[in-house]
Short mmCIF file of C-alpha atoms and ligand atoms in Angstrom, two decimals:
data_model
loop_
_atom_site.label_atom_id
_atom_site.label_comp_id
_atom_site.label_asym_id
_atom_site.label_seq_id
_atom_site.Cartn_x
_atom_site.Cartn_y
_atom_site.Cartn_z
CA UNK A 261 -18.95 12.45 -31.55
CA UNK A 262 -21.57 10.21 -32.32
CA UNK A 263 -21.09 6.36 -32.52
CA UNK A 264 -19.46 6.42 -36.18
CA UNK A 265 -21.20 3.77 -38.18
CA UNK A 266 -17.78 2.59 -39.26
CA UNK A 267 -15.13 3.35 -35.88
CA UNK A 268 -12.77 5.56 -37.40
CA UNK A 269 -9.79 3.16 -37.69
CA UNK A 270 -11.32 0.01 -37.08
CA UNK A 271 -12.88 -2.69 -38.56
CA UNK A 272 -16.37 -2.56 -40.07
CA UNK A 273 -17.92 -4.20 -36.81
CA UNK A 274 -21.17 -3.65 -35.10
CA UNK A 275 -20.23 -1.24 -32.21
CA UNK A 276 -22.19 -2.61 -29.81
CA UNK A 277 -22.08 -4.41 -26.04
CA UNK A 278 -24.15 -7.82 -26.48
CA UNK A 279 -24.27 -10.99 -24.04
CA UNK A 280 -25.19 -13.99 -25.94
CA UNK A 281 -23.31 -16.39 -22.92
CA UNK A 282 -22.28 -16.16 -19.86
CA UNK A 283 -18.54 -14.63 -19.64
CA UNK A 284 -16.48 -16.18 -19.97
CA UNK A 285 -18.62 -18.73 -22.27
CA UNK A 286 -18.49 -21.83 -23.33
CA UNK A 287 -16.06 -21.80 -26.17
CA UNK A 288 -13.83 -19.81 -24.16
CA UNK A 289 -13.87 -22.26 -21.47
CA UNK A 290 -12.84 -25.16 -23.86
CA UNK A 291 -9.91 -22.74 -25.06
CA UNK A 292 -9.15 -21.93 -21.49
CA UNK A 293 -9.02 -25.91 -20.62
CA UNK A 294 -6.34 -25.75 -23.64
CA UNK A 295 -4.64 -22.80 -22.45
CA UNK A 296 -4.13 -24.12 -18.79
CA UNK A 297 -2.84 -27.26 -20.37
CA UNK A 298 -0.09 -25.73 -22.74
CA UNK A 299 0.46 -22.34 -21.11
CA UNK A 300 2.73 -21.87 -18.52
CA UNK A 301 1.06 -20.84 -15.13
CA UNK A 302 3.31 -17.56 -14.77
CA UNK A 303 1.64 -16.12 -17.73
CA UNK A 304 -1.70 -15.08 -16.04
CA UNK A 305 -5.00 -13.88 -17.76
CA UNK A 306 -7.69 -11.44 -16.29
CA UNK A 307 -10.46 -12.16 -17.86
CA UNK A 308 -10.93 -15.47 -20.36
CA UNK A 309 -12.71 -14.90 -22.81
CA UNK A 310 -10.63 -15.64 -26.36
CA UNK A 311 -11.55 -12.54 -28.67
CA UNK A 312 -11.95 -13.46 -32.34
CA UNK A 313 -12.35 -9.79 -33.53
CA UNK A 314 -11.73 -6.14 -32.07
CA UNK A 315 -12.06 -2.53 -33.49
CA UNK A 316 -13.41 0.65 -32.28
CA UNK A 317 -14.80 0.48 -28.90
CA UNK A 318 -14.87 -3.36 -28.99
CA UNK A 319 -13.58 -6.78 -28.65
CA UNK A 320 -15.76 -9.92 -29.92
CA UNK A 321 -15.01 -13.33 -28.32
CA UNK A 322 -15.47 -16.53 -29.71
CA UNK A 323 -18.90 -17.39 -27.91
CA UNK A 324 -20.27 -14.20 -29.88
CA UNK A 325 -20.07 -11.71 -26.84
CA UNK A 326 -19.04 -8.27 -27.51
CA UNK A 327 -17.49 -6.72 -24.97
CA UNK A 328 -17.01 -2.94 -24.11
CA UNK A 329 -13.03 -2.14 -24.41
CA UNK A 330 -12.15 0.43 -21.25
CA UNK A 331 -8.58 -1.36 -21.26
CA UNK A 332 -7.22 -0.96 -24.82
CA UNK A 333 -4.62 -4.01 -24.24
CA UNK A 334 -3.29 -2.32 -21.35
CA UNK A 335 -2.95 1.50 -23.48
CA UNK A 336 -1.87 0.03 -26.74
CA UNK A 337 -4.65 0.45 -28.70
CA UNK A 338 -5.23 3.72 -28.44
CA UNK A 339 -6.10 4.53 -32.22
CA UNK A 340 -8.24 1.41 -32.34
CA UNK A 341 -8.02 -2.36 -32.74
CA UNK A 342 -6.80 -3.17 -36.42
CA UNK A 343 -6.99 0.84 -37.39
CA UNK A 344 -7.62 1.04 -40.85
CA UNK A 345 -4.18 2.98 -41.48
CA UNK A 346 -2.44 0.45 -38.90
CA UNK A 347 -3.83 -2.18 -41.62
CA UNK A 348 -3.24 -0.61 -45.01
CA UNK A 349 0.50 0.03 -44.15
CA UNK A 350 0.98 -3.03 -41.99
CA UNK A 351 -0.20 -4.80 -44.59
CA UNK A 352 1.59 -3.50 -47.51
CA UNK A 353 4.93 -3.94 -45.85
CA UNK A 354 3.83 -7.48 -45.27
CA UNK A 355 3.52 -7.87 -48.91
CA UNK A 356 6.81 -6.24 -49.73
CA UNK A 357 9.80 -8.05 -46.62
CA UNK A 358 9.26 -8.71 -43.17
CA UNK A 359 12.25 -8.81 -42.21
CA UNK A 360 16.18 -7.72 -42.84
CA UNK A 361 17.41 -6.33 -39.36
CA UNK A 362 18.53 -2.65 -39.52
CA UNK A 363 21.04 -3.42 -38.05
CA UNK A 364 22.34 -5.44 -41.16
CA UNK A 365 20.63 -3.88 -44.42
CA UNK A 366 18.40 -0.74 -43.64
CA UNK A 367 14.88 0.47 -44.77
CA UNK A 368 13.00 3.46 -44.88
CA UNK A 369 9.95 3.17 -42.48
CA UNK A 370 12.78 2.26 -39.56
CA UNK A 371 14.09 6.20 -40.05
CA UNK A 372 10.93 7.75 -40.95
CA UNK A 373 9.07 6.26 -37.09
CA UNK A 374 12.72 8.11 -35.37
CA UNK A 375 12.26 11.42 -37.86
CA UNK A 376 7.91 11.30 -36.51
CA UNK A 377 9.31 10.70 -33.01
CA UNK A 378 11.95 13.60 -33.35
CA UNK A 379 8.86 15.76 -34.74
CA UNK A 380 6.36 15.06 -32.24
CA UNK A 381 8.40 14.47 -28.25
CA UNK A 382 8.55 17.37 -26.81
CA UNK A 383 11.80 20.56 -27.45
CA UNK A 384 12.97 21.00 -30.47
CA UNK A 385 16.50 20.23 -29.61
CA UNK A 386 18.24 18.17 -32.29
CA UNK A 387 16.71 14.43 -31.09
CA UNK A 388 17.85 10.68 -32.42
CA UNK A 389 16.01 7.38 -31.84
CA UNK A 390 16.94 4.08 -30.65
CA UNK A 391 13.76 1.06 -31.64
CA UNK A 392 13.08 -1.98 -29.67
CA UNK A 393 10.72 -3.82 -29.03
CA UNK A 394 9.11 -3.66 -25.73
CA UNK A 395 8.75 -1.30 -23.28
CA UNK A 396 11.07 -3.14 -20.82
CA UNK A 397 13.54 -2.94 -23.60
CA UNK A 398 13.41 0.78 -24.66
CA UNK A 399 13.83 1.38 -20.55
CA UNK A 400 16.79 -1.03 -20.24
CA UNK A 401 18.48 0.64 -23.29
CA UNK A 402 18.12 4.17 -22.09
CA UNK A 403 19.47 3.30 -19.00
CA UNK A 404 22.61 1.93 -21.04
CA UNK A 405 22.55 5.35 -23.07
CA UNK A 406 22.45 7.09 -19.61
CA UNK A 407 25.28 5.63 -18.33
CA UNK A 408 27.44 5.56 -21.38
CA UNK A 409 26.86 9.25 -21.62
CA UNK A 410 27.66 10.44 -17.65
CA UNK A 411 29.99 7.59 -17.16
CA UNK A 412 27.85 7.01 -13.80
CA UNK A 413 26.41 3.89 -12.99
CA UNK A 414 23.62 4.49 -10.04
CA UNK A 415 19.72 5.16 -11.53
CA UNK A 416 16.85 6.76 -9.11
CA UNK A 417 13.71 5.57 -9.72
CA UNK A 418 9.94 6.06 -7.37
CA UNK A 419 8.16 4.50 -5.12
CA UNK A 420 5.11 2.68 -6.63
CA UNK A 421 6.97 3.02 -10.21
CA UNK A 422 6.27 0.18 -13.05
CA UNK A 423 8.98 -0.29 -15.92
CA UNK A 424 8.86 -3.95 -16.65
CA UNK A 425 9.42 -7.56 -16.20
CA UNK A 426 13.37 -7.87 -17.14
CA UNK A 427 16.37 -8.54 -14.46
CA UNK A 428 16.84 -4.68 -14.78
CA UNK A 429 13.20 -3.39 -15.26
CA UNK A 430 11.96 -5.57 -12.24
CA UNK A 431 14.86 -4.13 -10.17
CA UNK A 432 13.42 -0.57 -11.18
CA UNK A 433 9.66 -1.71 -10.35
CA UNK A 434 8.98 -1.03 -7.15
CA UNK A 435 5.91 -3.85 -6.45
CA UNK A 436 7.12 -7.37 -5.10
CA UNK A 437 3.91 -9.27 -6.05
CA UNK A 438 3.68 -10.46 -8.45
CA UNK A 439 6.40 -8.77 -10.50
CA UNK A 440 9.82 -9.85 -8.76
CA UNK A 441 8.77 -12.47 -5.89
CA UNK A 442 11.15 -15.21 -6.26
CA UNK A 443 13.07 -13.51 -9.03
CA UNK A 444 16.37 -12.02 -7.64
CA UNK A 445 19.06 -11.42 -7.29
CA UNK A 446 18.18 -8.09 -8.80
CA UNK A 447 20.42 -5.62 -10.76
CA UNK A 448 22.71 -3.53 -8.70
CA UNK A 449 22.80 0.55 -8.58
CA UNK A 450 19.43 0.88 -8.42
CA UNK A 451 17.75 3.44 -5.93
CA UNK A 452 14.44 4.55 -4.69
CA UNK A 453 12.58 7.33 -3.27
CA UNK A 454 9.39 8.91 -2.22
CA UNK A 455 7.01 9.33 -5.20
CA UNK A 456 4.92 12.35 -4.72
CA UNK A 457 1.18 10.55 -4.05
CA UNK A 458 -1.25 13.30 -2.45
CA UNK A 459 -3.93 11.52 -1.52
CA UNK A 460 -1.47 8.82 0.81
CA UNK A 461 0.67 12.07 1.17
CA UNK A 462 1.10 12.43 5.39
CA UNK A 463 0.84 16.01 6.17
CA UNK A 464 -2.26 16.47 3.30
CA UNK A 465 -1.91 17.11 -0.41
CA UNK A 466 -1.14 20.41 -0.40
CA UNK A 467 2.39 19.88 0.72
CA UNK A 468 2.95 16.79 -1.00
CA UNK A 469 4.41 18.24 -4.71
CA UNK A 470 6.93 20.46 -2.40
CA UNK A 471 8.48 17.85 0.46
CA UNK A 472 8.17 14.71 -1.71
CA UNK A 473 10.66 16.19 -4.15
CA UNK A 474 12.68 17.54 -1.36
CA UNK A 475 12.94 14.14 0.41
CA UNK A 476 13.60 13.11 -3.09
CA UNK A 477 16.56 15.35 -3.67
CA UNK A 478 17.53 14.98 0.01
CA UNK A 479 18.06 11.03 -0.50
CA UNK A 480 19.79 11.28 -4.02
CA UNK A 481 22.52 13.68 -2.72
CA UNK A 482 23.05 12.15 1.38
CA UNK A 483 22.44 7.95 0.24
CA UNK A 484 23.82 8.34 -3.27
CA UNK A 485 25.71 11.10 -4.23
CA UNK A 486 23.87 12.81 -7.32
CA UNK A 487 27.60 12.93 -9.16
CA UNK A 488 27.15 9.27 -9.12
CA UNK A 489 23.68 9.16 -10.73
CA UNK A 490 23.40 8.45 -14.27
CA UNK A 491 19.83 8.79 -14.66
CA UNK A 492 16.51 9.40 -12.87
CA UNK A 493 13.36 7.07 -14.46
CA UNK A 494 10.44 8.14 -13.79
CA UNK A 495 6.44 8.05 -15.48
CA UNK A 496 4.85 11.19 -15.88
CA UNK A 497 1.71 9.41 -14.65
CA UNK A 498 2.47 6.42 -12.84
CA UNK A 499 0.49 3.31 -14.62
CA UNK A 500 0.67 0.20 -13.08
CA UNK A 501 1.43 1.71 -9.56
CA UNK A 502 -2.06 3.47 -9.22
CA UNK A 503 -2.75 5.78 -11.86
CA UNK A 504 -1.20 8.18 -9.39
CA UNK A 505 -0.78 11.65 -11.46
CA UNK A 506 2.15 14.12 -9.28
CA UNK A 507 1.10 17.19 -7.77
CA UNK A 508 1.71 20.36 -10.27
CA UNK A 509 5.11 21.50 -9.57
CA UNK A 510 6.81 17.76 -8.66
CA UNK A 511 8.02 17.12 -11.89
CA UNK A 512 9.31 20.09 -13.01
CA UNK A 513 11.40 20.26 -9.75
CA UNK A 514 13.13 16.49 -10.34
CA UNK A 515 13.68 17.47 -13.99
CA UNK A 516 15.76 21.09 -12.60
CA UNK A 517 17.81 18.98 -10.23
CA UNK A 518 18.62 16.46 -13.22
CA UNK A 519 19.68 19.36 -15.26
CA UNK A 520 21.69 21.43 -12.74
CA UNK A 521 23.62 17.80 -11.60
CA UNK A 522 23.98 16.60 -15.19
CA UNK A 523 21.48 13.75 -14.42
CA UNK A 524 19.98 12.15 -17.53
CA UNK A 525 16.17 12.48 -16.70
CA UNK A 526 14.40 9.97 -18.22
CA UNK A 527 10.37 10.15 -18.95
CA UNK A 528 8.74 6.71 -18.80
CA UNK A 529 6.20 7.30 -21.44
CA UNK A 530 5.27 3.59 -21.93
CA UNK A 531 1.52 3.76 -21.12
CA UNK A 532 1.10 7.43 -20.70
CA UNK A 533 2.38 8.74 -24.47
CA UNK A 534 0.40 9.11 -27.71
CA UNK A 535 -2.02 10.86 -27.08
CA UNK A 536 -3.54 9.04 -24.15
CA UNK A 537 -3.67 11.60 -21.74
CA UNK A 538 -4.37 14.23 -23.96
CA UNK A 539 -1.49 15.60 -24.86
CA UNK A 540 1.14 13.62 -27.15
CA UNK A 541 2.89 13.06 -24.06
CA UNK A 542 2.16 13.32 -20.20
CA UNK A 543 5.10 14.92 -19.35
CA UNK A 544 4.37 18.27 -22.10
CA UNK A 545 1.28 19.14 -19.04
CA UNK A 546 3.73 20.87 -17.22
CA UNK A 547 6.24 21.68 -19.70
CA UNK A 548 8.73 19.31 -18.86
CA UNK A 549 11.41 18.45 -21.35
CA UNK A 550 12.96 15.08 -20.58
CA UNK A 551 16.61 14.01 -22.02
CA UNK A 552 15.20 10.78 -22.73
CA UNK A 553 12.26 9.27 -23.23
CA UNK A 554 11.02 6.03 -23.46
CA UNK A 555 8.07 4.86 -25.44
CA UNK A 556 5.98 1.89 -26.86
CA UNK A 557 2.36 0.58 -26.00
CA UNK A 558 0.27 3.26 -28.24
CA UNK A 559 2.78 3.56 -30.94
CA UNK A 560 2.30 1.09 -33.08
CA UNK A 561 -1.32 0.72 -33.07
CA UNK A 562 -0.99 -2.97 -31.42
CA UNK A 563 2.48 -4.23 -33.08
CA UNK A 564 5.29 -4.58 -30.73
CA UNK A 565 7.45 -1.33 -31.30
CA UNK A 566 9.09 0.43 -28.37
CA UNK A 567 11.55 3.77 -28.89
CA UNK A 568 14.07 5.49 -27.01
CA UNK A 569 14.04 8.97 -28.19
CA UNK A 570 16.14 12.36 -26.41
CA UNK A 571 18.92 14.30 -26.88
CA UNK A 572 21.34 13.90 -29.83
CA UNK A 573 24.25 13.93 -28.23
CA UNK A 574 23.10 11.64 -25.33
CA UNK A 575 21.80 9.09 -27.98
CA UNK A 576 25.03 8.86 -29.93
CA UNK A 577 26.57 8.41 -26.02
CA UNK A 578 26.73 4.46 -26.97
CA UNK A 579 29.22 3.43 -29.45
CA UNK A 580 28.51 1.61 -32.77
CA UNK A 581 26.87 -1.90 -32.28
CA UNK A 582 26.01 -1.20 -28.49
CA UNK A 583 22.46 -0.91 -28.90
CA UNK A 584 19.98 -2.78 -31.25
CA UNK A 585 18.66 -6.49 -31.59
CA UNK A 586 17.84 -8.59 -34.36
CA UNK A 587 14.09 -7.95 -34.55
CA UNK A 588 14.29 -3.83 -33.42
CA UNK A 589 11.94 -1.67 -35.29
CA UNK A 590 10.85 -4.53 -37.39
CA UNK A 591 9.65 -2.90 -40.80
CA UNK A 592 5.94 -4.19 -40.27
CA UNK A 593 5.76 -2.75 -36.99
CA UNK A 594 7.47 0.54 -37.86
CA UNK A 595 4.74 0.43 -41.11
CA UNK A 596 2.22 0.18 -38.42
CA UNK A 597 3.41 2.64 -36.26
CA UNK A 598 3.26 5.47 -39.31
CA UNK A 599 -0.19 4.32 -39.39
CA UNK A 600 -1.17 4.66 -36.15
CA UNK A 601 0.74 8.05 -35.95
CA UNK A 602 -1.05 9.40 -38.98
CA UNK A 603 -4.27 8.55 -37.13
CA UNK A 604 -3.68 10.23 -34.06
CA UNK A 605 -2.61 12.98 -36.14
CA UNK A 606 -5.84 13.37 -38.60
CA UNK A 607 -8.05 12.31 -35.99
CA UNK A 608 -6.52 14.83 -33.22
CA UNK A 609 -6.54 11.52 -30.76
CA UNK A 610 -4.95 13.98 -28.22
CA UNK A 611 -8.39 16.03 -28.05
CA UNK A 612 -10.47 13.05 -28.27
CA UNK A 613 -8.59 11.95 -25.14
CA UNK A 614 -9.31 14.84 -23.14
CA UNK A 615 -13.41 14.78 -24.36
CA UNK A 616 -13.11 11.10 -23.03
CA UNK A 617 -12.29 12.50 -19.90
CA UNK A 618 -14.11 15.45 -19.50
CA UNK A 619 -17.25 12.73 -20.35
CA UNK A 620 -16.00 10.39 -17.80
CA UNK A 621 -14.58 12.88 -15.07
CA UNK A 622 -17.96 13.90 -14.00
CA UNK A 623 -19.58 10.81 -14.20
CA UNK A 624 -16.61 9.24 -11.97
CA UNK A 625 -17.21 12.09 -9.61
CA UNK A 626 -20.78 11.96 -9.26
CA UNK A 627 -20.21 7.74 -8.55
CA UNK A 628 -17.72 8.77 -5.62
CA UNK A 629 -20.19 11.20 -3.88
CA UNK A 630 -22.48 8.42 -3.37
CA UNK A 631 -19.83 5.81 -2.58
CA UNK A 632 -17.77 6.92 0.16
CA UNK A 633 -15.12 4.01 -0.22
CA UNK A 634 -14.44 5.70 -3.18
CA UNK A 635 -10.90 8.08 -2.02
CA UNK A 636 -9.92 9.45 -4.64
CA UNK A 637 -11.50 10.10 -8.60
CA UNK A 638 -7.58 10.44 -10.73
CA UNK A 639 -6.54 10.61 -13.98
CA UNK A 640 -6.15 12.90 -17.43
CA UNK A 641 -7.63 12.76 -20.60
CA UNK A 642 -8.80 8.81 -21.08
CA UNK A 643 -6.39 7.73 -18.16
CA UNK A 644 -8.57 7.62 -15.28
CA UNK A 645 -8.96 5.55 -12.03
CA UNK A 646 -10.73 5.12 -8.86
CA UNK A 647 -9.12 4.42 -5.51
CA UNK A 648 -10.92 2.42 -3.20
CA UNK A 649 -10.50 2.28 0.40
CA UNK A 650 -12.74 0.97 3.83
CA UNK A 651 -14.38 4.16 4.31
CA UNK A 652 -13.69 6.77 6.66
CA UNK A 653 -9.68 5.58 6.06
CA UNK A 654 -6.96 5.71 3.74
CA UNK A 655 -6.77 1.55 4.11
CA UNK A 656 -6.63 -0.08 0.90
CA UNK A 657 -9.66 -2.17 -0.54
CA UNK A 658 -8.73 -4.52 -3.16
CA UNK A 659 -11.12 -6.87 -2.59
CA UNK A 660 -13.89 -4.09 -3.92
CA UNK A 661 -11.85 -2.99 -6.75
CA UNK A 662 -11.31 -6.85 -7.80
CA UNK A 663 -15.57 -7.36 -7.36
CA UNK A 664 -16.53 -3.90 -9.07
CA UNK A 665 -13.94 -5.16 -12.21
CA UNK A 666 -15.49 -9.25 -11.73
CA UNK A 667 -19.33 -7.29 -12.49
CA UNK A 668 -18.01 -5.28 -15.16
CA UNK A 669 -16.48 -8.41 -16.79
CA UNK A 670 -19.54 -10.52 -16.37
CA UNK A 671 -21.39 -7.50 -18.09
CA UNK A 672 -19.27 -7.39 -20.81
CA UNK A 673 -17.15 -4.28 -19.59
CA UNK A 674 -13.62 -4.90 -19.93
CA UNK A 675 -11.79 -2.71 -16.96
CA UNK A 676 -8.22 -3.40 -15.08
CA UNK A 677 -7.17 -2.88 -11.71
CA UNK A 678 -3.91 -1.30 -10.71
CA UNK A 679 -1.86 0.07 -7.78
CA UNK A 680 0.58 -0.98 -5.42
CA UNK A 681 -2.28 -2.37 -3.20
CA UNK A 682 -4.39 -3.53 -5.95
CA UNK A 683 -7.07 -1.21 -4.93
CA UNK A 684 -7.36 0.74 -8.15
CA UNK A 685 -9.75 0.31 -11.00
CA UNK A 686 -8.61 1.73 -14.10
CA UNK A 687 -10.00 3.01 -17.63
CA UNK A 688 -7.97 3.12 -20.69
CA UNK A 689 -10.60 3.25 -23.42
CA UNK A 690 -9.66 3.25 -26.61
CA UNK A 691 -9.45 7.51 -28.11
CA UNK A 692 -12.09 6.34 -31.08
CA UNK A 693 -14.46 4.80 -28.69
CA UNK A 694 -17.95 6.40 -29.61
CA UNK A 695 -20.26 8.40 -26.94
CA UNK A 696 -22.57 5.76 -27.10
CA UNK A 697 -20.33 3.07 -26.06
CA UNK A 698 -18.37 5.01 -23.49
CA UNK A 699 -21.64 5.95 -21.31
CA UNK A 700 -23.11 2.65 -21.99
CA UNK A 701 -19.93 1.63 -20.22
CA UNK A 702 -20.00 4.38 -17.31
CA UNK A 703 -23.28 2.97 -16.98
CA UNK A 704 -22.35 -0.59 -16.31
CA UNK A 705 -19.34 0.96 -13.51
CA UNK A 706 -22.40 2.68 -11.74
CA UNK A 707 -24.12 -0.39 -11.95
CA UNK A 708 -21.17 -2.19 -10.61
CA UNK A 709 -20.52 0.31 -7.39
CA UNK A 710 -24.25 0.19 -6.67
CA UNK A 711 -23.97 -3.82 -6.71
CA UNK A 712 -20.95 -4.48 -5.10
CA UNK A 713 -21.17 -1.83 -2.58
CA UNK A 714 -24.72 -2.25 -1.75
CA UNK A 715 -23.85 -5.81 -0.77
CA UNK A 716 -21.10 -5.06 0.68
CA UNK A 717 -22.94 -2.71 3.10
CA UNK A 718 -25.80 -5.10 3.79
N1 LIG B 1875 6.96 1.21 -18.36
C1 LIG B 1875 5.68 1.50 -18.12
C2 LIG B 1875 5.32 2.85 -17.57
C3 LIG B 1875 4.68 0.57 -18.39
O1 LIG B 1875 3.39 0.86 -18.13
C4 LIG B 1875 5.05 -0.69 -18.93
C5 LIG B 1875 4.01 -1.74 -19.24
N2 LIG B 1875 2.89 -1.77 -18.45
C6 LIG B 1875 6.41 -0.94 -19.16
C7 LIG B 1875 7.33 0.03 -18.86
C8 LIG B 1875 6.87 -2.25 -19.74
O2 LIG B 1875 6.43 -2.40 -21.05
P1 LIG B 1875 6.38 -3.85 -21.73
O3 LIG B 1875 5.32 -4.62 -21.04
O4 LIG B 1875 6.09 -3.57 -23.17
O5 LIG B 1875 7.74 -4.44 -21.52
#
């Protein structure tokens, strides 16, 4: 795919990386003066530059920079900033109500985002939907649905897992800094155990997928009990814990131990679904078929939407009036999520995903023969990282991922870091990026590892 004139879904915008300042420039500055002033310090921001205008491949600030998107809003949008369908129905609902609350007088759009979601998670048991409207929300409410259906209380959940910022969701996260320092008392019942990471796996990869889920298993049923488990949460990629994609196998064994100890397994689609890793969900790579799972981030094109979707007769577990909230599945976010799902349907966003990574696999590759500090090369479809370490050893090296992300930004590449030691740089493009724009961006991460690492060695 060549750089489409007009970025399928976006904006008419010239698709382009230009540096008119320096980043973050000067009008940003004056807006992050404001910002500091009114915003409260908890509420942190990467990189401050104050975007005026985003679509396709790329956000435009207010200094007239225009910046390379590899972060997509942290894997929302996925079909494109302000995607043309995203707009048109968005915008007609708009038009029409804003709001009613389901929960008190119904609409269409509301039923028809729970009938797509039926249609497009994975089995094709009979499925119901539950919208909220984050993805610390949908998590919180299928652990509710869980336990109202097993009438167990404890939940298992990974090391280096991410599920969100709530008293809950921050008990499930597994990272103290910077998402629960300071914050407990945390909520009760909550376990955790060995994630299956090969490439900090002790006795090699190769064994990893096997005796992670058997030390897995082993601590559910001697420290817990698996009768008393309600549910097991875990992401079918892990995001914000490193990008770190389980051995083949590891999954597949967790879900068969859910099923034969009537443990609600729960998929943690939040960053990985919609397409993103080139399938509609993560979790369908190995055939996996989760009782729940939980999704938001990519489905709505940008607006806040977040679903619980599984089993019928797990959904309708909670009784009338135990799950909802005033503002769930708002009608101009479920317009906007029909949009976006039309778009990742016409467009097939799943196989753009995995040509975004079979570009940037190789590239990726070729960057970590030449930089030994680079561990490990991860990912699937346009969800792809690089793990940095002091060479020679598995010890973490944040301070390189946080100076090959600080060139990128100053060259008008947006990236993220990740990972439980913050030693992970990240790439979530968004799936209608153009060629053009997506090696002009590998181009500015080679420059970046040559730079920083260069120094570094000198
Ligand atoms: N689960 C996963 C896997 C996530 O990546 C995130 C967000 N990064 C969440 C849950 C929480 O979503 P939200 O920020 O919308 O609450």
């Amino acid at each position: 795919m060549t750089t489409p004139a007009r970025p399928v879904g976006g904006p008419a915008q010239p698709q382009l990386r230009r540096l008119v300042t320096e980043i973050p420039g000067p009008k940003s500055q004056e807006l992050l003066a404001r910002r500091n002033e009114s915003v409260a310090v908890g509420v942190s921001t990467m990189l401050p530059v104050f975007v005026t205008r985003a679509g396709g491949g790329v956000l435009e600030d207010v200094d007239g920079n225009s910046l390379i998107d590899f972060g997509s809003g942290i894997a929302v949008t996925s079909v494109g900033n302000s995607a043309e369908a995203v707009v048109a129905r968005a915008t007609g609902q708009l038009q029409r109500f804003t709001h009613t609350c389901f929960m008190v007088t119904p609409y269409e759009d509301y039923v028809a985002v729970c009938e797509a979601l039926a249609e497009l998670t994975p089995g094709d048991h009979p499925k119901k939907s539950a919208l909220f409207n984050s993805g610390a929300e949908a998590v919180e409410n299928a652990v509710k649905i869980a336990r109202a259906y097993t009438k167990r209380q404890a939940v298992v959940v990974f090391d280096h897992g991410y599920h969100g910022r709530t008293n809950l969701t921050m008990a499930l996260t597994a990272k103290n800094m910077p998402y629960k320092n300071g914050f407990g008392p945390f909520a009760p019942e909550v376990y955790r155990v060995p994630m299956a990471y090969p490439l900090r796996w002790p006795t090699g990869p190769e064994h990893c997928a096997e005796e992670a889920a058997a030390q897995a298993i082993s601590q559910i049923d001697k420290q817990i009990g698996a009768q008393n488990v309600a549910a097991v949460v875990i992401e079918s990629i892990q995001g914000e814990g490193g990008f770190i994609v389980p051995p083949a196998g590891f999954l597949p064994r967790i879900a068969e131990y859910c099923r034969a100890n009537g443990i609600v397994f729960v998929a943690d689609e939040i960053q990985t679904g919609f397409c993103r890793t080139g399938d509609w969900f993560a979790c369908e790579h190995e055939g996996v078929l989760p009782d729940l799972i939980t999704t938001a981030k990519g489905l709505a094109g940008g607006l806040p939407l977040a679903a619980v979707t599984g089993r019928a007769q797990i959904m309708d577990a909670a009784h009338p009036g135990g799950l909802g909230g005033t503002y769930g599945g708002n009608p101009v976010a479920c317009a906007a999520a029909l949009g976006a799902i039309d778009t990742m349907r016409s467009e097939d966003l799943a196989g753009r995903a995995r040509k975004i990574g079979e570009t940037m696999m190789p590239r990726l590759r070729a960057l970590a023969q030449r930089h030994p500090e680079i561990a490990e090369v991860r990912g699937r479809g346009a969800m792809l990282a690089v793990e940095l370490v002091e060479p020679g050893t598995l010890d973490p090296a944040p301070q390189l991922a946080a100076k090959a992300a600080a060139f990128c930004h100053a060259a008008a590449v947006v990236v993220l870091t990740c990972g439980t030691y913050g030693n992970v740089l990240r790439f979530l493009p968004p799936l209608v990026i153009g060629d053009d724009l997506l090696d002009e961006g590998l181009d500015v991460i080679d420059q970046a590892f040559d730079a920083v690492l260069t120094n570094t060695k000198s």
